[in-house]
Coordinates of C-alpha atoms in Angstrom, one line a residue:
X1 CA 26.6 24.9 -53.5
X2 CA 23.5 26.8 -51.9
X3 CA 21.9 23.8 -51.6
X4 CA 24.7 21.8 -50.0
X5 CA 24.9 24.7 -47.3
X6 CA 20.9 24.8 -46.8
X7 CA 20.9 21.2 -46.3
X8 CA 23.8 21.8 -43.8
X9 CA 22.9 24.3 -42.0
X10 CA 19.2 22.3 -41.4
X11 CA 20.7 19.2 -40.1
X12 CA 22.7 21.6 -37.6
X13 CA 19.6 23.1 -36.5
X14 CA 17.6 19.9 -36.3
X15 CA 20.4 18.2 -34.2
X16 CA 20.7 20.9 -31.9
X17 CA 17.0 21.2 -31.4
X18 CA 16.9 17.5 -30.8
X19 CA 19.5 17.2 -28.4
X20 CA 18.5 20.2 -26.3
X21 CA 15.0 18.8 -26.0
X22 CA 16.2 15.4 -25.2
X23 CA 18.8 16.8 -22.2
X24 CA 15.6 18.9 -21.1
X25 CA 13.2 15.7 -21.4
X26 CA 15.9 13.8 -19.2
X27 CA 16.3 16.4 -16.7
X28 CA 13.1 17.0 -16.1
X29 CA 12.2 12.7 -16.0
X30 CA 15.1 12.6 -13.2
X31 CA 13.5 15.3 -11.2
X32 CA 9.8 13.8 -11.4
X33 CA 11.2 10.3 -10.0
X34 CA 13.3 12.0 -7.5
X35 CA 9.7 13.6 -6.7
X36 CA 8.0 10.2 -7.1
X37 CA 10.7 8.6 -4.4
X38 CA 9.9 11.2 -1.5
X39 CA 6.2 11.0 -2.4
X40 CA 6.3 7.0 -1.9
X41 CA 8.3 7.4 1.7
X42 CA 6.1 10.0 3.1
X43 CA 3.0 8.1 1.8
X44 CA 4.6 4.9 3.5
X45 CA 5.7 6.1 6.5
X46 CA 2.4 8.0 7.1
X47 CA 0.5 4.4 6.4
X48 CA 2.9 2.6 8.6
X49 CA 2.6 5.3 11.3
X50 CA -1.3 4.9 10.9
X51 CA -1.3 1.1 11.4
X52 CA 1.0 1.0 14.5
X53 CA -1.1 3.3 16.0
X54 CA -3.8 1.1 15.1
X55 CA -1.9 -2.0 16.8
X56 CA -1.3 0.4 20.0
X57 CA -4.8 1.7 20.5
X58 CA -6.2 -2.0 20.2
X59 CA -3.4 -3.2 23.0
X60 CA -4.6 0.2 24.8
X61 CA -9.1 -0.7 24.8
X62 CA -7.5 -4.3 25.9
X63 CA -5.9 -3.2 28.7
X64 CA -8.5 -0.9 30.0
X65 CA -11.0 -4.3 29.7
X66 CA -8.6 -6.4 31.3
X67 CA -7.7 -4.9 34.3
X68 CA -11.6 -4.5 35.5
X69 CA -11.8 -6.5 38.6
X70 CA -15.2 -7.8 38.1
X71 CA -13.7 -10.1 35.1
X72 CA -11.1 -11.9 37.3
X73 CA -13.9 -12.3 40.1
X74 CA -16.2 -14.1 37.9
X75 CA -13.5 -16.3 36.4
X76 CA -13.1 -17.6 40.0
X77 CA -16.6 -17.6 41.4
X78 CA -19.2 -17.8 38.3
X79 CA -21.1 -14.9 40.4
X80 CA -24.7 -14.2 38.0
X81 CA -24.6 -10.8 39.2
X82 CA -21.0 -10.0 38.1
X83 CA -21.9 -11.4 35.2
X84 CA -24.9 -9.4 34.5
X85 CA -22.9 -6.1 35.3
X86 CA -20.2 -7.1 33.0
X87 CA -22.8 -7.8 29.9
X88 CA -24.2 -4.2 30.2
X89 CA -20.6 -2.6 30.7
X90 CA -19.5 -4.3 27.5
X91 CA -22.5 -2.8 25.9
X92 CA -21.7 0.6 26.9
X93 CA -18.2 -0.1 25.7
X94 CA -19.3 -1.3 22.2
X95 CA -21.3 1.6 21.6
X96 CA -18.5 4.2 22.8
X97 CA -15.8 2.5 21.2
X98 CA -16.5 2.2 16.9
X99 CA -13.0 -0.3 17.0
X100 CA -14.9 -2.9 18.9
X101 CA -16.5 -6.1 17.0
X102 CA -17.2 -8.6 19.9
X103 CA -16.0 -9.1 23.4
X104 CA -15.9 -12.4 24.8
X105 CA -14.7 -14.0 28.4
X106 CA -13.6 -17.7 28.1
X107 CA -12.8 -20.4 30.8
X108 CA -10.1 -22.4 30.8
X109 CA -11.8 -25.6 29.2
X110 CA -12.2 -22.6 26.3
X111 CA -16.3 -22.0 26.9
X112 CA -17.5 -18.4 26.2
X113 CA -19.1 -16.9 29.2
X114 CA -19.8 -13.9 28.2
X115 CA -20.4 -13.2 24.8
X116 CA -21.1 -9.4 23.1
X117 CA -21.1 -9.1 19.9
X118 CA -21.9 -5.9 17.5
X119 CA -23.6 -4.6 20.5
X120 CA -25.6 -7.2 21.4
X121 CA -25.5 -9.3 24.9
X122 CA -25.7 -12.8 22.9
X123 CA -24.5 -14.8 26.6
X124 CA -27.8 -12.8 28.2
X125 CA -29.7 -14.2 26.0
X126 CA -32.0 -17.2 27.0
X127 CA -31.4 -19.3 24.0
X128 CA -27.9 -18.8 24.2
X129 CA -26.2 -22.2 23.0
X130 CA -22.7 -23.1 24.7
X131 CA -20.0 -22.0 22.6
X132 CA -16.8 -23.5 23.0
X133 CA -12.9 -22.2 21.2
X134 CA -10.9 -24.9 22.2
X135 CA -10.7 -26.5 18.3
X136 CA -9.9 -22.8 17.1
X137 CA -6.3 -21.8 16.0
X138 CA -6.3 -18.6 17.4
X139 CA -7.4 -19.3 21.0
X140 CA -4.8 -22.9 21.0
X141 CA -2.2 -19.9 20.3
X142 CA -3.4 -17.8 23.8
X143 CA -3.7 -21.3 25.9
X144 CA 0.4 -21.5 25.0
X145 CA 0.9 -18.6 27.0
X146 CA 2.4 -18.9 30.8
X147 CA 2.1 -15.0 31.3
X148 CA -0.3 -12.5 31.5
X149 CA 0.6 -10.6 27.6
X150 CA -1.7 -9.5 24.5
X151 CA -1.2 -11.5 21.8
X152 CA -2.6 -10.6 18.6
X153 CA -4.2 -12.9 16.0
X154 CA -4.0 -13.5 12.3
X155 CA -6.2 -10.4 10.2
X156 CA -8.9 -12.7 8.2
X157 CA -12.4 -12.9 8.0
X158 CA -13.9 -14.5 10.6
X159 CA -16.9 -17.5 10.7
X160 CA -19.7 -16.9 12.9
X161 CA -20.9 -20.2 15.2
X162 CA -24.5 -20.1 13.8
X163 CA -23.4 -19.7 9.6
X164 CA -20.9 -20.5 7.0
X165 CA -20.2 -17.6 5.7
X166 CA -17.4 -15.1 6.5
X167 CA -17.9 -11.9 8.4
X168 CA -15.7 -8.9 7.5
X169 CA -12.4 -8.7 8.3
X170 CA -11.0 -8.5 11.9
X171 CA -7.9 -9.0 14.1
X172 CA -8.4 -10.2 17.5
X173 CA -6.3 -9.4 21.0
X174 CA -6.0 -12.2 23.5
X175 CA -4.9 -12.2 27.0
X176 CA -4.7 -15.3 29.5
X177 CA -6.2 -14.2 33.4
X178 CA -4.1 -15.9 36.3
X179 CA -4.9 -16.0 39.9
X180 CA -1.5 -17.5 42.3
X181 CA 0.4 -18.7 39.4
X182 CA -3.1 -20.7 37.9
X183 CA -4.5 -20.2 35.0
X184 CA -8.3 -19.2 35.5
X185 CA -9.7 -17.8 31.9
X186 CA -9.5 -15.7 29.2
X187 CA -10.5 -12.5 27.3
X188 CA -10.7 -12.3 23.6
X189 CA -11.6 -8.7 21.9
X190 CA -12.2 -8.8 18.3
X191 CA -11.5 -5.5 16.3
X192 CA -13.0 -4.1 13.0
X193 CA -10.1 -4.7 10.4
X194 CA -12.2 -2.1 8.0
X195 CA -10.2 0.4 10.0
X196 CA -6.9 -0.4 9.4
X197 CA -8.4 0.3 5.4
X198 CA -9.6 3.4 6.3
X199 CA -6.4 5.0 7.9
X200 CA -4.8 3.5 3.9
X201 CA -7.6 4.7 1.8
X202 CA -6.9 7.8 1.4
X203 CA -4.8 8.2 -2.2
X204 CA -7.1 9.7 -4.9
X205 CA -7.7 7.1 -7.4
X206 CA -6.1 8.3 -10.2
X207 CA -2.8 8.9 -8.1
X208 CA -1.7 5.6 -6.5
X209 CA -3.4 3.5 -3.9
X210 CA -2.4 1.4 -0.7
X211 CA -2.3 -2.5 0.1
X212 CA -1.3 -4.4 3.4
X213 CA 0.2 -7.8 2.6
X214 CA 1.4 -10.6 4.7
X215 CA 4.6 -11.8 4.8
X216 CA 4.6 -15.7 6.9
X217 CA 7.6 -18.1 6.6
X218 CA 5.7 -20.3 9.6
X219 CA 2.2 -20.7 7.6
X220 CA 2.2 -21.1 3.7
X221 CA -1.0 -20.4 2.9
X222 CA -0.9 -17.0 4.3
X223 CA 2.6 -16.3 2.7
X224 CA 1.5 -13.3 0.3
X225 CA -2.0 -13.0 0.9
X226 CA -3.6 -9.9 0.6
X227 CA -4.8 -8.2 4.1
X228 CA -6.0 -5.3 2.8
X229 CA -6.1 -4.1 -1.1
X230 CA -8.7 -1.6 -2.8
X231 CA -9.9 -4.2 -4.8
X232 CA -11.4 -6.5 -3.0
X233 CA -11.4 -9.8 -4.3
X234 CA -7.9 -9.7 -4.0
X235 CA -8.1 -10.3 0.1
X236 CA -7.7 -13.6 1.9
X237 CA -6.8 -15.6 -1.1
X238 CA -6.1 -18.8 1.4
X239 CA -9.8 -18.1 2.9
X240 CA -11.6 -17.5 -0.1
X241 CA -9.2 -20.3 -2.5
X242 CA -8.1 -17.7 -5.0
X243 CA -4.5 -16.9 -6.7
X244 CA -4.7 -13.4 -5.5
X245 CA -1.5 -13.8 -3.9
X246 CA 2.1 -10.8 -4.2
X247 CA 4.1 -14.0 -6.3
X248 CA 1.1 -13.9 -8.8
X249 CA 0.4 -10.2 -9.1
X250 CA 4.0 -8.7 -9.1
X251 CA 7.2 -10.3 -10.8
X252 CA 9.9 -12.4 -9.0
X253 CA 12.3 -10.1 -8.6
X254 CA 10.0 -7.4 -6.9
X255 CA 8.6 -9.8 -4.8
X256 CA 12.0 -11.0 -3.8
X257 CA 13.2 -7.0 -2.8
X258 CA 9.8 -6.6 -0.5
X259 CA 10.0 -10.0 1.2
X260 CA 13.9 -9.5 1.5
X261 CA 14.0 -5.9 2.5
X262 CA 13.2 -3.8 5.4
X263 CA 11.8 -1.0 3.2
X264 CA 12.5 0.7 0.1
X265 CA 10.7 2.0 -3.3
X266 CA 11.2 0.1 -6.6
X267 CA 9.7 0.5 -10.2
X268 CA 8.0 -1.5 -11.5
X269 CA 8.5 -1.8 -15.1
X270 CA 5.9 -3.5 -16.9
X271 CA 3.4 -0.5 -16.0
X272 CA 6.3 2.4 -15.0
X273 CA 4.6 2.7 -11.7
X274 CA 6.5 2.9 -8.4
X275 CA 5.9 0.8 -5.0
X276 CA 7.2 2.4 -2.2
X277 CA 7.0 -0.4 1.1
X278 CA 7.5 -0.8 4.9
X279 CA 7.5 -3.6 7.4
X280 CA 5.1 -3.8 10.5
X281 CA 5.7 -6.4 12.9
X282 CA 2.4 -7.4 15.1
X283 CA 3.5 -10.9 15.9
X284 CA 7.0 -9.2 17.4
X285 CA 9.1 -11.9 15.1
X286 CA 9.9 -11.8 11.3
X287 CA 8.5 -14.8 10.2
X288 CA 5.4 -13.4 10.2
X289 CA 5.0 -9.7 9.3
X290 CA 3.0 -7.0 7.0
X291 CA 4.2 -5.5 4.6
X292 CA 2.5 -1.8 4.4
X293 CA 3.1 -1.1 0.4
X294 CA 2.1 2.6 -2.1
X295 CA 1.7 2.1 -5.6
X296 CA 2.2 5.4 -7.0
X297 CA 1.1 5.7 -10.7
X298 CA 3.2 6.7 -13.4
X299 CA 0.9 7.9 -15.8
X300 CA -0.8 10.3 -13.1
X301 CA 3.0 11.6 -12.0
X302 CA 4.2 11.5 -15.7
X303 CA 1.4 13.3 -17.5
X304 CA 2.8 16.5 -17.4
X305 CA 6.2 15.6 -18.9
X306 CA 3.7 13.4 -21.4
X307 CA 2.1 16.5 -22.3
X308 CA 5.3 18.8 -22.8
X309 CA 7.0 15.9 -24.8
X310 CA 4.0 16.2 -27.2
X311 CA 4.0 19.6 -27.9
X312 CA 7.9 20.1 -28.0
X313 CA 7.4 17.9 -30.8
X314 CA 5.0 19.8 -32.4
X315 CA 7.5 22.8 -31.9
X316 CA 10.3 20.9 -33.0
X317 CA 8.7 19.6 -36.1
X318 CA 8.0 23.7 -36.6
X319 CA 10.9 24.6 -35.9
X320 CA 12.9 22.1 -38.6
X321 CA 10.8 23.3 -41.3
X322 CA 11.5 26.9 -40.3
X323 CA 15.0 26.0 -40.1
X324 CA 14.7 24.8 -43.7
X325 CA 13.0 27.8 -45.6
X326 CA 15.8 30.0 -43.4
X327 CA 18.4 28.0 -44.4
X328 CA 17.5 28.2 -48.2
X329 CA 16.7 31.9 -47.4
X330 CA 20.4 32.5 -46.3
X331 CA 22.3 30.3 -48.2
X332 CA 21.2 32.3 -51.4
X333 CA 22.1 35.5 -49.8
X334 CA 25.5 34.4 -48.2
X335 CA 26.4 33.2 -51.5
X336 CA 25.5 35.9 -53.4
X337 CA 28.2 37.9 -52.9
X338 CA 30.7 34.8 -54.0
X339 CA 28.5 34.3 -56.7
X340 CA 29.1 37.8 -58.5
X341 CA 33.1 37.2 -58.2
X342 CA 33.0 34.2 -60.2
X343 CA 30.8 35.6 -62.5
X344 CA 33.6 38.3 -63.2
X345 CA 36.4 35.9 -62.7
X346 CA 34.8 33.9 -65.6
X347 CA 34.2 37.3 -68.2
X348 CA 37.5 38.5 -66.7
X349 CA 38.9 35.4 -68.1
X350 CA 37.2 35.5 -71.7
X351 CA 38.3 39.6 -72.0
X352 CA 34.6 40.4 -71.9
X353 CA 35.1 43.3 -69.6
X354 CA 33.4 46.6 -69.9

């Protein structure tokens, strides 16, 4: 009988200690992902804050190049001495302004005339060689246009004239000049895209990190490419002929809910991370887009609950075999009392009274 009610009473204890810890372990993982969800938006919307200002402060340094009389004077006449001038005020406009790769004034047959380039005056140069654009996808996209507008171009690594091998990464603004209705040249700025990484680098390590991919229904090969992702080899898999691409790193469905979707955080399972995601659009249409994305790690947001879940069961596991010893410990002495009656039932019974 006592052991019946020992054995009882430590299943009771054991089940109760169970479920509490469970319903507190539950809790507690509900809370940390309600955590992890406003932790993904803020990140996001802080990155895709950063990169429209980005966008803006490119269309901004264009502007101010563009309107400078000097340009549209020398599209027109070929003046030397405008020229000149505009050579050393590109200079002085490289080395105030750390966004600027290259500046470059083109004619209408799509020949550089003025070419600066990481602060140098290449077009000054007397063994400058005529460069010309028209064969390049980028400047056949500003030719299209019938209006003076900045355009941007496609974020890849660039090739210069004189080598094979790709520069770092850069996004370039384009703007057609007119004069009466007619077409007279162009101005082409390229900007360092190692900025747009810099306003996204900024997650500890251990925490999460940020990646800028490319969404483009017009252009397979660039549909999924990485623009921007902490580890490097994954960039410009369509440049550099890799599979680094989201369908390949990420499973279908996931990939289907960032493509599909506007913004939104999902988890993704095989690892228990989260990736939180928003949409830029620099081409103003939605077939070709970025998606700004925050991979925020599980086992950095989780290692708490991890370590609470590990000793709770050391507690627990306590805590039974406490429960046991008591349970023997009490049993005796609540049945102690029922114990003595039946011993005097029984000599009651057999007339061995005293």
């Amino acid at each position: 009988m006592s052991k019946r009610l020992a054995i009882f009473i430590s299943i009771l204890v054991t089940f109760v200690l169970i479920f509490s810890t469970g319903v507190y372990f539950y809790q507690s993982k509900i809370i940390i992902k309600s955590e992890l969800n406003n932790q993904g938006k803020l990140v996001t919307n802080y990155n895709y804050e950063s990169i429209d200002n980005f966008l803006q402060e490119i269309e901004r340094i264009t502007h101010l190049i563009y309107n400078n009389k000097k340009i549209h004077n020398y599209l027109k006449n070929n003046n030397l001495t405008i020229k000149v001038q505009l050579e050393n005020l590109f200079l002085k406009y490289c080395k105030n302004i750390e966004l600027i790769q290259a500046i470059r004034v083109v004619d209408i047959k799509g020949n550089i005339k003025i070419f600066m380039r990481e602060c140098e005056n290449l077009s000054g140069s007397k063994n400058f060689k005529k460069i010309n654009l028209q064969n390049k996808a980028f400047f056949q996209k500003v030719q299209k246009l019938q209006k003076s507008e900045i355009i941007f171009s496609n974020f890849e690594r660039g090739k210069l004239p004189e080598t094979t091998e790709f520069c770092p990464a850069m996004i370039r603004t384009m703007i057609p000049y007119f004069d009466n209705n007619k077409k007279t040249g162009y101005l082409v700025v390229n900007f360092w895209g190692s900025k747009i990484g810099e306003v996204l680098d900024y997650l500890k390590e251990n925490k999460g990190y940020s990646f800028i991919a490319e969404v483009n229904a017009n252009n397979p090969d660039r549909d999924g490419i990485f623009l921007f992702h902490p580890n490097r080899y994954y960039e410009f898999a369509n440049q550099f002929n890799t599979q680094y691409i989201l369908d390949n790193i990420y499973s279908k469905k996931d990939v289907e809910t960032i493509k599909n979707n506007k913004s939104g955080i999902i988890e993704l399972k095989n690892k228990h991370n989260f990736l939180a995601f928003a949409t830029v659009y620099p081409y103003n249409n939605t077939n070709q887009r970025w998606k700004i994305c925050t991979v925020l790690k599980g086992s950095y947001f989780f290692k708490n609950i991890n370590a609470l879940r590990r000793n709770f069961l050391a507690v627990m596991l306590l805590g039974i075999f406490l429960s046991i010893l008591t349970a023997a410990y009490l049993s005796k002495k609540l049945l102690s009392p029922l114990n003595e009656i039946n011993k005097a039932t029984t000599e009651y019974s057999t007339l061995r009274l005293h």
